Amino acid sequence: MEIHEALARSSMIRNVLPRHEQGGIFAADGYARASGRPGVCLTSSGPGAANIISGIADANFDSIPIVAITGQVPRGLMGTDAFQEVPLIDITRLITKSNYLVLDVEDIPRIVKEAFLLATSG
């Protein structure tokens, strides 16, 4: 994933690579609980995204600020039961404050800013 490679090169962001997605979401939760700052988890689409659902629910129920960023199949394959397609927004709608499906790269800065503001709003 290009975003992961860019984060790994960043000197401003500490990138921790877990062995499993569930470890990643619970590490983000632990970071947020210990630091008071938002925890972030990045996963691939499909099973990678599905593996963080319990951690998302746990953080939401405890009002822990988490921003989870997942991959998705290409736009033209959405809704076709493509390899590793999971309707994550539908699945997580009841356990998140908000969900975003980025369809235009120009929307990324606004959506990321909004996600962090929402995550830290209580």
CSV table of N, CA and C in Angstrom, one decimal:
chain,number,residue,atom,x,y,z
A,1,MET,N,0.8,-1.2,0.0
A,1,MET,CA,0.0,0.0,0.0
A,1,MET,C,0.9,1.2,0.0
A,2,GLU,N,0.6,2.1,-0.9
A,2,GLU,CA,1.4,3.3,-1.0
A,2,GLU,C,1.4,4.2,0.2
A,3,ILE,N,0.2,4.3,0.8
A,3,ILE,CA,0.1,5.1,2.0
A,3,ILE,C,1.0,4.6,3.2
A,4,HIS,N,1.1,3.3,3.3
A,4,HIS,CA,2.0,2.7,4.3
A,4,HIS,C,3.4,3.0,4.0
A,5,GLU,N,3.8,2.9,2.8
A,5,GLU,CA,5.2,3.2,2.4
A,5,GLU,C,5.5,4.7,2.7
A,6,ALA,N,4.6,5.6,2.4
A,6,ALA,CA,4.8,7.0,2.7
A,6,ALA,C,4.9,7.2,4.2
A,7,LEU,N,4.1,6.6,5.0
A,7,LEU,CA,4.2,6.7,6.4
A,7,LEU,C,5.5,6.2,7.0
A,8,ALA,N,6.0,5.1,6.4
A,8,ALA,CA,7.2,4.5,6.9
A,8,ALA,C,8.4,5.5,6.7
A,9,ARG,N,8.3,6.3,5.6
A,9,ARG,CA,9.4,7.2,5.3
A,9,ARG,C,9.3,8.5,6.2
A,10,SER,N,8.2,8.7,6.8
A,10,SER,CA,7.9,10.0,7.5
A,10,SER,C,8.8,10.1,8.8
A,11,SER,N,9.3,11.2,9.0
A,11,SER,CA,10.1,11.4,10.3
A,11,SER,C,9.1,12.0,11.4
A,12,MET,N,7.9,12.4,11.0
A,12,MET,CA,7.0,12.9,12.0
A,12,MET,C,6.0,11.9,12.6
A,13,ILE,N,5.9,10.8,11.9
A,13,ILE,CA,4.9,9.8,12.4
A,13,ILE,C,5.7,8.5,12.7
A,14,ARG,N,5.4,7.9,13.9
A,14,ARG,CA,6.0,6.7,14.3
A,14,ARG,C,5.2,5.5,13.7
A,15,ASN,N,5.7,4.8,12.8
A,15,ASN,CA,5.0,3.7,12.2
A,15,ASN,C,5.4,2.4,12.9
A,16,VAL,N,4.4,1.7,13.4
A,16,VAL,CA,4.5,0.4,14.1
A,16,VAL,C,3.8,-0.6,13.3
A,17,LEU,N,4.5,-1.6,12.9
A,17,LEU,CA,3.9,-2.7,12.0
A,17,LEU,C,3.6,-3.9,12.9
A,18,PRO,N,2.3,-4.1,13.1
A,18,PRO,CA,1.9,-5.3,13.9
A,18,PRO,C,2.0,-6.6,13.1
A,19,ARG,N,1.9,-7.7,13.7
A,19,ARG,CA,1.9,-9.0,13.0
A,19,ARG,C,0.5,-9.3,12.5
A,20,HIS,N,-0.5,-8.7,13.1
A,20,HIS,CA,-1.9,-9.0,12.7
A,20,HIS,C,-2.7,-7.8,12.9
A,21,GLU,N,-3.8,-7.6,12.1
A,21,GLU,CA,-4.6,-6.4,12.2
A,21,GLU,C,-5.2,-6.2,13.5
A,22,GLN,N,-5.7,-7.3,14.2
A,22,GLN,CA,-6.3,-7.1,15.5
A,22,GLN,C,-5.3,-6.6,16.5
A,23,GLY,N,-4.0,-7.0,16.4
A,23,GLY,CA,-3.0,-6.4,17.2
A,23,GLY,C,-2.8,-4.9,16.9
A,24,GLY,N,-2.9,-4.6,15.7
A,24,GLY,CA,-2.8,-3.2,15.3
A,24,GLY,C,-3.9,-2.3,15.8
A,25,ILE,N,-5.1,-2.7,15.8
A,25,ILE,CA,-6.2,-1.9,16.3
A,25,ILE,C,-6.2,-1.8,17.8
A,26,PHE,N,-5.8,-2.9,18.5
A,26,PHE,CA,-5.7,-2.8,19.9
A,26,PHE,C,-4.5,-2.0,20.4
A,27,ALA,N,-3.4,-2.0,19.6
A,27,ALA,CA,-2.3,-1.2,19.9
A,27,ALA,C,-2.7,0.3,19.7
A,28,ALA,N,-3.4,0.6,18.7
A,28,ALA,CA,-3.9,2.0,18.5
A,28,ALA,C,-4.8,2.4,19.7
A,29,ASP,N,-5.6,1.5,20.1
A,29,ASP,CA,-6.5,1.8,21.3
A,29,ASP,C,-5.6,2.0,22.5
A,30,GLY,N,-4.7,1.1,22.8
A,30,GLY,CA,-3.8,1.3,23.9
A,30,GLY,C,-3.0,2.6,23.9
A,31,TYR,N,-2.5,3.0,22.7
A,31,TYR,CA,-1.8,4.2,22.5
A,31,TYR,C,-2.7,5.4,22.9
A,32,ALA,N,-4.0,5.4,22.4
A,32,ALA,CA,-4.9,6.4,22.7
A,32,ALA,C,-5.2,6.5,24.2
A,33,ARG,N,-5.4,5.4,24.8
A,33,ARG,CA,-5.7,5.4,26.2
A,33,ARG,C,-4.6,5.9,27.0
A,34,ALA,N,-3.4,5.5,26.7
A,34,ALA,CA,-2.2,5.9,27.4
A,34,ALA,C,-1.8,7.4,27.2
A,35,SER,N,-1.9,7.8,26.0
A,35,SER,CA,-1.4,9.2,25.6
A,35,SER,C,-2.5,10.3,25.6
A,36,GLY,N,-3.8,9.8,25.5
A,36,GLY,CA,-4.8,10.8,25.3
A,36,GLY,C,-4.9,11.4,23.9
A,37,ARG,N,-4.1,10.9,23.0
A,37,ARG,CA,-4.1,11.3,21.6
A,37,ARG,C,-4.7,10.2,20.7
A,38,PRO,N,-5.2,10.5,19.6
A,38,PRO,CA,-5.9,9.5,18.7
A,38,PRO,C,-4.9,8.4,18.3
A,39,GLY,N,-5.4,7.2,18.4
A,39,GLY,CA,-4.6,6.1,17.8
A,39,GLY,C,-5.1,5.9,16.4
A,40,VAL,N,-4.2,5.4,15.6
A,40,VAL,CA,-4.5,5.2,14.2
A,40,VAL,C,-4.1,3.7,13.8
A,41,CYS,N,-5.0,3.1,13.0
A,41,CYS,CA,-4.7,1.8,12.5
A,41,CYS,C,-5.0,1.8,11.0
A,42,LEU,N,-4.1,1.2,10.3
A,42,LEU,CA,-4.1,1.1,8.8
A,42,LEU,C,-4.2,-0.3,8.4
A,43,THR,N,-5.1,-0.7,7.6
A,43,THR,CA,-5.2,-2.1,7.1
A,43,THR,C,-5.5,-2.2,5.7
A,44,SER,N,-5.4,-3.4,5.1
A,44,SER,CA,-5.8,-3.7,3.8
A,44,SER,C,-7.3,-3.8,3.7
A,45,SER,N,-7.8,-4.1,2.5
A,45,SER,CA,-9.2,-4.3,2.4
A,45,SER,C,-9.6,-5.7,2.8
A,46,GLY,N,-10.8,-6.1,2.7
A,46,GLY,CA,-11.3,-7.4,2.9
A,46,GLY,C,-11.0,-8.0,4.3
A,47,PRO,N,-10.3,-9.1,4.4
A,47,PRO,CA,-10.1,-9.7,5.7
A,47,PRO,C,-9.3,-8.8,6.6
A,48,GLY,N,-8.4,-8.0,6.1
A,48,GLY,CA,-7.6,-7.1,6.9
A,48,GLY,C,-8.5,-6.1,7.6
A,49,ALA,N,-9.5,-5.6,6.9
A,49,ALA,CA,-10.4,-4.6,7.4
A,49,ALA,C,-11.4,-5.3,8.4
A,50,ALA,N,-11.8,-6.5,8.0
A,50,ALA,CA,-12.7,-7.2,8.9
A,50,ALA,C,-12.1,-7.6,10.2
A,51,ASN,N,-10.8,-7.8,10.3
A,51,ASN,CA,-10.1,-8.2,11.5
A,51,ASN,C,-10.0,-7.1,12.5
A,52,ILE,N,-10.4,-5.8,12.2
A,52,ILE,CA,-10.3,-4.7,13.1
A,52,ILE,C,-11.7,-4.4,13.7
A,53,ILE,N,-12.7,-5.1,13.3
A,53,ILE,CA,-14.1,-4.7,13.7
A,53,ILE,C,-14.2,-4.7,15.3
A,54,SER,N,-13.7,-5.8,15.9
A,54,SER,CA,-13.9,-5.9,17.4
A,54,SER,C,-13.2,-4.7,18.1
A,55,GLY,N,-12.0,-4.3,17.6
A,55,GLY,CA,-11.3,-3.2,18.2
A,55,GLY,C,-12.0,-1.9,18.0
A,56,ILE,N,-12.6,-1.7,16.8
A,56,ILE,CA,-13.3,-0.5,16.5
A,56,ILE,C,-14.5,-0.4,17.5
A,57,ALA,N,-15.2,-1.5,17.7
A,57,ALA,CA,-16.4,-1.5,18.6
A,57,ALA,C,-15.9,-1.2,20.0
A,58,ASP,N,-14.8,-1.8,20.5
A,58,ASP,CA,-14.3,-1.6,21.8
A,58,ASP,C,-14.0,-0.1,22.0
A,59,ALA,N,-13.3,0.4,21.1
A,59,ALA,CA,-12.9,1.8,21.2
A,59,ALA,C,-14.1,2.7,21.2
A,60,ASN,N,-15.1,2.5,20.4
A,60,ASN,CA,-16.3,3.3,20.3
A,60,ASN,C,-17.1,3.2,21.6
A,61,PHE,N,-17.3,2.0,22.1
A,61,PHE,CA,-18.0,1.9,23.4
A,61,PHE,C,-17.4,2.5,24.6
A,62,ASP,N,-16.0,2.6,24.5
A,62,ASP,CA,-15.3,3.3,25.6
A,62,ASP,C,-14.9,4.7,25.3
A,63,SER,N,-15.4,5.3,24.2
A,63,SER,CA,-15.1,6.6,23.8
A,63,SER,C,-13.6,6.9,23.7
A,64,ILE,N,-12.9,6.0,23.1
A,64,ILE,CA,-11.5,6.1,22.8
A,64,ILE,C,-11.3,6.6,21.4
A,65,PRO,N,-10.4,7.6,21.2
A,65,PRO,CA,-10.3,8.2,19.9
A,65,PRO,C,-9.4,7.4,19.0
A,66,ILE,N,-10.0,6.8,18.0
A,66,ILE,CA,-9.4,5.9,17.0
A,66,ILE,C,-9.7,6.4,15.6
A,67,VAL,N,-8.8,6.4,14.7
A,67,VAL,CA,-9.0,6.6,13.3
A,67,VAL,C,-8.5,5.3,12.6
A,68,ALA,N,-9.4,4.6,12.0
A,68,ALA,CA,-9.1,3.4,11.3
A,68,ALA,C,-9.1,3.7,9.8
A,69,ILE,N,-8.1,3.4,9.1
A,69,ILE,CA,-8.0,3.6,7.6
A,69,ILE,C,-7.8,2.2,7.0
A,70,THR,N,-8.8,1.9,6.1
A,70,THR,CA,-8.7,0.6,5.4
A,70,THR,C,-8.6,0.8,3.9
A,71,GLY,N,-8.1,-0.3,3.3
A,71,GLY,CA,-8.1,-0.3,1.8
A,71,GLY,C,-9.5,-0.6,1.3
A,72,GLN,N,-9.7,-0.6,0.0
A,72,GLN,CA,-11.0,-1.0,-0.6
A,72,GLN,C,-10.6,-1.5,-2.0
A,73,VAL,N,-11.5,-2.3,-2.6
A,73,VAL,CA,-11.3,-2.7,-4.0
A,73,VAL,C,-11.4,-1.5,-4.9
A,74,PRO,N,-10.9,-1.6,-6.1
A,74,PRO,CA,-11.1,-0.5,-7.1
A,74,PRO,C,-12.6,-0.1,-7.2
A,75,ARG,N,-12.9,1.1,-7.5
A,75,ARG,CA,-14.2,1.7,-7.6
A,75,ARG,C,-15.1,0.9,-8.5
A,76,GLY,N,-14.6,0.5,-9.7
A,76,GLY,CA,-15.3,-0.3,-10.6
A,76,GLY,C,-15.7,-1.6,-10.2
A,77,LEU,N,-15.1,-2.2,-9.2
A,77,LEU,CA,-15.4,-3.5,-8.7
A,77,LEU,C,-16.3,-3.5,-7.4
A,78,MET,N,-16.5,-2.3,-6.9
A,78,MET,CA,-17.4,-2.2,-5.7
A,78,MET,C,-18.8,-2.7,-6.0
A,79,GLY,N,-19.3,-3.5,-5.1
A,79,GLY,CA,-20.6,-4.1,-5.3
A,79,GLY,C,-20.7,-5.3,-6.2
A,80,THR,N,-19.5,-5.8,-6.6
A,80,THR,CA,-19.5,-7.0,-7.5
A,80,THR,C,-19.1,-8.3,-6.8
A,81,ASP,N,-18.9,-8.2,-5.5
A,81,ASP,CA,-18.4,-9.4,-4.7
A,81,ASP,C,-17.0,-9.7,-5.2
A,82,ALA,N,-16.2,-8.7,-5.4
A,82,ALA,CA,-14.8,-8.8,-5.9
A,82,ALA,C,-14.0,-9.4,-4.8
A,83,PHE,N,-12.8,-10.0,-5.2
A,83,PHE,CA,-11.9,-10.5,-4.3
A,83,PHE,C,-11.5,-9.5,-3.2
A,84,GLN,N,-11.6,-9.8,-2.0
A,84,GLN,CA,-11.4,-9.0,-0.8
A,84,GLN,C,-12.3,-7.8,-0.7
A,85,GLU,N,-13.4,-7.8,-1.3
A,85,GLU,CA,-14.4,-6.8,-1.1
A,85,GLU,C,-15.2,-7.1,0.2
A,86,VAL,N,-15.3,-6.2,1.1
A,86,VAL,CA,-16.1,-6.3,2.3
A,86,VAL,C,-16.9,-5.0,2.5
A,87,PRO,N,-18.2,-5.0,2.7
A,87,PRO,CA,-18.9,-3.8,2.9
A,87,PRO,C,-18.7,-3.2,4.3
A,88,LEU,N,-17.5,-2.7,4.5
A,88,LEU,CA,-17.1,-2.3,5.8
A,88,LEU,C,-17.9,-1.2,6.4
A,89,ILE,N,-18.3,-0.2,5.5
A,89,ILE,CA,-19.1,0.9,6.0
A,89,ILE,C,-20.4,0.4,6.6
A,90,ASP,N,-21.0,-0.5,5.9
A,90,ASP,CA,-22.3,-1.1,6.3
A,90,ASP,C,-22.1,-1.9,7.6
A,91,ILE,N,-21.0,-2.6,7.7
A,91,ILE,CA,-20.8,-3.5,8.9
A,91,ILE,C,-20.5,-2.6,10.1
A,92,THR,N,-19.8,-1.5,10.0
A,92,THR,CA,-19.3,-0.7,11.1
A,92,THR,C,-20.2,0.5,11.4
A,93,ARG,N,-21.3,0.7,10.7
A,93,ARG,CA,-22.1,1.9,10.8
A,93,ARG,C,-22.6,2.0,12.3
A,94,LEU,N,-22.9,1.0,13.0
A,94,LEU,CA,-23.5,1.0,14.3
A,94,LEU,C,-22.4,1.1,15.4
A,95,ILE,N,-21.1,1.0,15.0
A,95,ILE,CA,-20.1,1.0,16.0
A,95,ILE,C,-19.0,2.1,15.8
A,96,THR,N,-19.4,3.0,15.0
A,96,THR,CA,-18.5,4.2,14.7
A,96,THR,C,-19.3,5.5,14.8
A,97,LYS,N,-18.5,6.6,15.0
A,97,LYS,CA,-19.2,7.9,15.0
A,97,LYS,C,-19.5,8.2,13.5
A,98,SER,N,-18.6,7.8,12.6
A,98,SER,CA,-18.8,8.2,11.2
A,98,SER,C,-17.9,7.2,10.4
A,99,ASN,N,-18.3,7.1,9.1
A,99,ASN,CA,-17.5,6.3,8.1
A,99,ASN,C,-17.3,7.2,6.9
A,100,TYR,N,-16.3,7.0,6.2
A,100,TYR,CA,-16.0,7.7,4.9
A,100,TYR,C,-15.6,6.7,3.9
A,101,LEU,N,-16.0,6.9,2.7
A,101,LEU,CA,-15.6,6.2,1.5
A,101,LEU,C,-15.0,7.3,0.6
A,102,VAL,N,-13.7,7.3,0.5
A,102,VAL,CA,-13.0,8.3,-0.3
A,102,VAL,C,-13.0,7.8,-1.8
A,103,LEU,N,-13.7,8.6,-2.6
A,103,LEU,CA,-13.8,8.3,-4.0
A,103,LEU,C,-12.9,9.3,-4.9
A,104,ASP,N,-12.5,10.4,-4.3
A,104,ASP,CA,-11.7,11.4,-5.0
A,104,ASP,C,-10.5,11.7,-4.1
A,105,VAL,N,-9.3,11.6,-4.7
A,105,VAL,CA,-8.1,11.8,-3.9
A,105,VAL,C,-8.0,13.2,-3.4
A,106,GLU,N,-8.7,14.2,-4.0
A,106,GLU,CA,-8.7,15.6,-3.6
A,106,GLU,C,-9.5,15.7,-2.2
A,107,ASP,N,-10.3,14.7,-1.9
A,107,ASP,CA,-11.1,14.8,-0.6
A,107,ASP,C,-10.3,14.3,0.6
A,108,ILE,N,-9.1,13.6,0.4
A,108,ILE,CA,-8.4,13.0,1.5
A,108,ILE,C,-8.0,14.0,2.6
A,109,PRO,N,-7.4,15.2,2.3
A,109,PRO,CA,-7.1,16.1,3.4
A,109,PRO,C,-8.3,16.5,4.2
A,110,ARG,N,-9.4,16.8,3.6
A,110,ARG,CA,-10.6,17.2,4.3
A,110,ARG,C,-11.1,16.1,5.2
A,111,ILE,N,-11.2,14.9,4.6
A,111,ILE,CA,-11.8,13.8,5.3
A,111,ILE,C,-10.9,13.4,6.5
A,112,VAL,N,-9.6,13.3,6.3
A,112,VAL,CA,-8.7,13.0,7.4
A,112,VAL,C,-8.8,14.0,8.5
A,113,LYS,N,-8.8,15.3,8.2
A,113,LYS,CA,-8.9,16.3,9.2
A,113,LYS,C,-10.3,16.1,10.0
A,114,GLU,N,-11.3,15.9,9.2
A,114,GLU,CA,-12.7,15.7,9.9
A,114,GLU,C,-12.7,14.5,10.7
A,115,ALA,N,-12.0,13.4,10.3
A,115,ALA,CA,-12.0,12.1,11.0
A,115,ALA,C,-11.3,12.3,12.4
A,116,PHE,N,-10.2,13.0,12.4
A,116,PHE,CA,-9.4,13.3,13.6
A,116,PHE,C,-10.2,14.2,14.5
A,117,LEU,N,-10.8,15.2,14.0
A,117,LEU,CA,-11.6,16.1,14.8
A,117,LEU,C,-12.8,15.4,15.5
A,118,LEU,N,-13.5,14.5,14.7
A,118,LEU,CA,-14.6,13.8,15.2
A,118,LEU,C,-14.1,12.7,16.3
A,119,ALA,N,-13.0,12.1,16.0
A,119,ALA,CA,-12.5,11.1,16.9
A,119,ALA,C,-12.2,11.7,18.3
A,120,THR,N,-11.7,13.0,18.3
A,120,THR,CA,-11.3,13.6,19.6
A,120,THR,C,-12.4,14.5,20.2
A,121,SER,N,-13.6,14.3,19.7
A,121,SER,CA,-14.7,15.2,20.2
A,121,SER,C,-15.5,14.5,21.3
A,122,GLY,N,-15.0,13.5,21.9
A,122,GLY,CA,-15.7,12.9,23.0
A,122,GLY,C,-16.5,11.7,22.7
